[in-house]
Amino acid sequence: MEIQGKIIAVLPKQGGTSKRTGNQWASQDYVIETHEQYPRKCAFRVFGEDKINQFAIKSGEELTVSFDIDAHEYQGRWFNNITAWQVQRVDPAAVQASMEGSQPQDNAAPFAAGASPASDNGAQAPFPPAPEDANGSADDLPF
């Protein structure tokens, strides 16, 4: 899977010695935020000192992160692991251009004070008037 966005947090590096193998290990967590209409945040982990140094992720960078998702159980509860296996830098100018191109276009011109929604060019009002019922009332509420 992939996610593209801006790194908003670089968390402290963690490390230790494996009880099973006796080898040293290191991991570091990061938080990325997308540039969608409703931005999403995703925390992911880079495992291994070599990968941490290779990716050299810094706060504020625009990245595309490829990652794997796996879950594990611990004491009856389940946890997700989101582990990055590839990181690509993205040109911030390209991100800005794509954000400007994806913004919804508002083609409706605002109405001037006192102007009617149906203008002189023949456009219709956004909602037609409600039809009256047999009793001559336009109210459709039962009470």
mmCIF file of C-alpha atoms in Angstrom:
data_model
loop_
_atom_site.group_PDB
_atom_site.id
_atom_site.type_symbol
_atom_site.label_atom_id
_atom_site.label_comp_id
_atom_site.label_asym_id
_atom_site.label_seq_id
_atom_site.Cartn_x
_atom_site.Cartn_y
_atom_site.Cartn_z
ATOM 1 C CA MET A 1 0.000 0.000 0.000
ATOM 2 C CA GLU A 2 1.035 3.608 -0.463
ATOM 3 C CA ILE A 3 0.289 6.949 1.117
ATOM 4 C CA GLN A 4 1.480 10.380 0.028
ATOM 5 C CA GLY A 5 1.702 13.388 2.281
ATOM 6 C CA LYS A 6 3.764 15.566 4.551
ATOM 7 C CA ILE A 7 5.704 14.274 7.560
ATOM 8 C CA ILE A 8 4.270 16.088 10.579
ATOM 9 C CA ALA A 9 6.051 14.210 13.382
ATOM 10 C CA VAL A 10 9.321 12.331 13.791
ATOM 11 C CA LEU A 11 9.164 10.326 17.008
ATOM 12 C CA PRO A 12 12.238 9.279 19.018
ATOM 13 C CA LYS A 13 14.238 6.289 17.838
ATOM 14 C CA GLN A 14 13.790 3.115 19.868
ATOM 15 C CA GLY A 15 16.225 0.270 20.169
ATOM 16 C CA GLY A 16 17.382 -2.644 22.197
ATOM 17 C CA THR A 17 18.692 -6.177 22.140
ATOM 18 C CA SER A 18 16.597 -9.109 21.000
ATOM 19 C CA LYS A 19 16.049 -11.634 23.806
ATOM 20 C CA ARG A 20 15.681 -14.410 21.256
ATOM 21 C CA THR A 21 18.740 -13.758 19.054
ATOM 22 C CA GLY A 22 20.864 -11.337 21.078
ATOM 23 C CA ASN A 23 21.100 -8.967 18.070
ATOM 24 C CA GLN A 24 20.710 -5.206 18.302
ATOM 25 C CA TRP A 25 17.556 -3.685 16.787
ATOM 26 C CA ALA A 26 16.286 -0.154 16.104
ATOM 27 C CA SER A 27 13.017 1.344 14.915
ATOM 28 C CA GLN A 28 11.586 4.823 14.508
ATOM 29 C CA ASP A 29 7.991 5.996 14.130
ATOM 30 C CA TYR A 30 6.760 8.846 11.938
ATOM 31 C CA VAL A 31 3.391 10.505 11.296
ATOM 32 C CA ILE A 32 2.336 11.492 7.786
ATOM 33 C CA GLU A 33 -0.657 13.682 6.857
ATOM 34 C CA THR A 34 -2.367 13.502 3.464
ATOM 35 C CA HIS A 35 -3.459 16.485 1.374
ATOM 36 C CA GLU A 36 -7.054 15.391 0.759
ATOM 37 C CA GLN A 37 -10.134 17.534 1.366
ATOM 38 C CA TYR A 38 -10.333 15.824 4.767
ATOM 39 C CA PRO A 39 -6.669 15.151 5.631
ATOM 40 C CA ARG A 40 -5.813 11.814 7.210
ATOM 41 C CA LYS A 41 -2.934 11.045 9.505
ATOM 42 C CA CYS A 42 -1.095 7.738 9.585
ATOM 43 C CA ALA A 43 1.652 6.609 11.945
ATOM 44 C CA PHE A 44 4.169 4.207 10.423
ATOM 45 C CA ARG A 45 7.380 2.570 11.513
ATOM 46 C CA VAL A 46 10.763 2.117 9.876
ATOM 47 C CA PHE A 47 12.523 -0.948 11.274
ATOM 48 C CA GLY A 48 16.285 -1.390 11.191
ATOM 49 C CA GLU A 49 19.141 1.070 11.671
ATOM 50 C CA ASP A 50 20.149 0.675 8.000
ATOM 51 C CA LYS A 51 16.652 1.631 6.736
ATOM 52 C CA ILE A 52 16.364 4.548 9.186
ATOM 53 C CA ASN A 53 19.670 5.945 7.887
ATOM 54 C CA GLN A 54 18.837 5.170 4.243
ATOM 55 C CA PHE A 55 15.441 6.933 4.337
ATOM 56 C CA ALA A 56 16.659 9.846 6.552
ATOM 57 C CA ILE A 57 13.111 11.135 6.994
ATOM 58 C CA LYS A 58 12.783 14.685 8.312
ATOM 59 C CA SER A 59 9.762 16.621 9.542
ATOM 60 C CA GLY A 60 8.097 18.736 6.840
ATOM 61 C CA GLU A 61 9.174 16.526 3.928
ATOM 62 C CA GLU A 62 6.725 15.508 1.186
ATOM 63 C CA LEU A 63 6.926 11.729 0.743
ATOM 64 C CA THR A 64 5.284 8.747 -0.851
ATOM 65 C CA VAL A 65 5.578 5.880 1.615
ATOM 66 C CA SER A 66 5.088 2.244 0.584
ATOM 67 C CA PHE A 67 4.216 0.063 3.538
ATOM 68 C CA ASP A 68 2.921 -3.296 4.708
ATOM 69 C CA ILE A 69 0.152 -3.716 7.271
ATOM 70 C CA ASP A 70 0.201 -6.632 9.676
ATOM 71 C CA ALA A 71 -1.638 -7.305 12.929
ATOM 72 C CA HIS A 72 -0.613 -9.208 16.021
ATOM 73 C CA GLU A 73 -2.384 -10.305 19.184
ATOM 74 C CA TYR A 74 -1.130 -9.527 22.670
ATOM 75 C CA GLN A 75 -3.054 -10.558 25.797
ATOM 76 C CA GLY A 76 -6.344 -10.852 23.929
ATOM 77 C CA ARG A 77 -6.053 -7.490 22.121
ATOM 78 C CA TRP A 78 -5.092 -6.909 18.494
ATOM 79 C CA PHE A 79 -2.649 -4.261 17.268
ATOM 80 C CA ASN A 80 -1.714 -3.076 13.778
ATOM 81 C CA ASN A 81 1.857 -2.733 12.569
ATOM 82 C CA ILE A 82 2.367 -0.367 9.646
ATOM 83 C CA THR A 83 5.944 -0.838 8.469
ATOM 84 C CA ALA A 84 7.478 1.217 5.643
ATOM 85 C CA TRP A 85 9.616 -0.652 3.135
ATOM 86 C CA GLN A 86 10.179 2.166 0.605
ATOM 87 C CA VAL A 87 10.200 5.956 0.799
ATOM 88 C CA GLN A 88 10.259 8.316 -2.183
ATOM 89 C CA ARG A 89 10.690 12.072 -1.961
ATOM 90 C CA VAL A 90 8.024 14.133 -3.762
ATOM 91 C CA ASP A 91 8.587 17.543 -5.349
ATOM 92 C CA PRO A 92 6.641 20.061 -3.198
ATOM 93 C CA ALA A 93 5.787 22.085 -6.347
ATOM 94 C CA ALA A 94 4.073 19.027 -7.845
ATOM 95 C CA VAL A 95 2.079 18.556 -4.637
ATOM 96 C CA GLN A 96 0.956 22.202 -4.696
ATOM 97 C CA ALA A 97 -0.071 21.941 -8.362
ATOM 98 C CA SER A 98 -2.070 18.769 -7.757
ATOM 99 C CA MET A 99 -3.792 20.329 -4.736
ATOM 100 C CA GLU A 100 -4.804 23.398 -6.766
ATOM 101 C CA GLY A 101 -6.086 21.202 -9.589
ATOM 102 C CA SER A 102 -8.149 19.021 -7.247
ATOM 103 C CA GLN A 103 -9.947 21.837 -5.457
ATOM 104 C CA PRO A 104 -13.686 21.775 -6.198
ATOM 105 C CA GLN A 105 -14.695 24.516 -8.579
ATOM 106 C CA ASP A 106 -17.585 26.712 -7.498
ATOM 107 C CA ASN A 107 -19.216 27.778 -10.746
ATOM 108 C CA ALA A 108 -22.241 29.352 -9.064
ATOM 109 C CA ALA A 109 -21.993 33.114 -9.054
ATOM 110 C CA PRO A 110 -23.089 34.763 -5.808
ATOM 111 C CA PHE A 111 -26.379 36.653 -5.919
ATOM 112 C CA ALA A 112 -26.317 40.401 -5.556
ATOM 113 C CA ALA A 113 -28.418 41.882 -2.765
ATOM 114 C CA GLY A 114 -32.039 41.805 -3.814
ATOM 115 C CA ALA A 115 -31.341 39.664 -6.880
ATOM 116 C CA SER A 116 -33.461 36.667 -7.599
ATOM 117 C CA PRO A 117 -31.935 33.201 -8.095
ATOM 118 C CA ALA A 118 -33.550 33.083 -11.525
ATOM 119 C CA SER A 119 -31.518 35.680 -13.370
ATOM 120 C CA ASP A 120 -32.199 37.304 -16.707
ATOM 121 C CA ASN A 121 -30.175 34.647 -18.568
ATOM 122 C CA GLY A 122 -32.965 32.082 -18.177
ATOM 123 C CA ALA A 123 -31.405 30.036 -15.358
ATOM 124 C CA GLN A 124 -33.840 28.410 -12.997
ATOM 125 C CA ALA A 125 -33.903 28.675 -9.228
ATOM 126 C CA PRO A 126 -32.034 25.874 -7.441
ATOM 127 C CA PHE A 127 -35.324 24.453 -6.060
ATOM 128 C CA PRO A 128 -38.736 24.883 -7.654
ATOM 129 C CA PRO A 129 -41.536 26.147 -5.422
ATOM 130 C CA ALA A 130 -43.354 23.439 -3.453
ATOM 131 C CA PRO A 131 -46.683 22.447 -5.029
ATOM 132 C CA GLU A 132 -49.807 23.222 -3.066
ATOM 133 C CA ASP A 133 -52.022 20.340 -1.954
ATOM 134 C CA ALA A 134 -55.794 20.028 -2.463
ATOM 135 C CA ASN A 135 -56.502 22.182 0.628
ATOM 136 C CA GLY A 136 -54.460 25.047 -0.806
ATOM 137 C CA SER A 137 -51.642 24.605 1.733
ATOM 138 C CA ALA A 138 -48.010 24.274 0.705
ATOM 139 C CA ASP A 139 -47.156 22.859 4.147
ATOM 140 C CA ASP A 140 -46.571 19.114 3.954
ATOM 141 C CA LEU A 141 -46.027 18.575 7.682
ATOM 142 C CA PRO A 142 -48.697 16.409 9.345
ATOM 143 C CA PHE A 143 -48.908 18.543 12.505
#
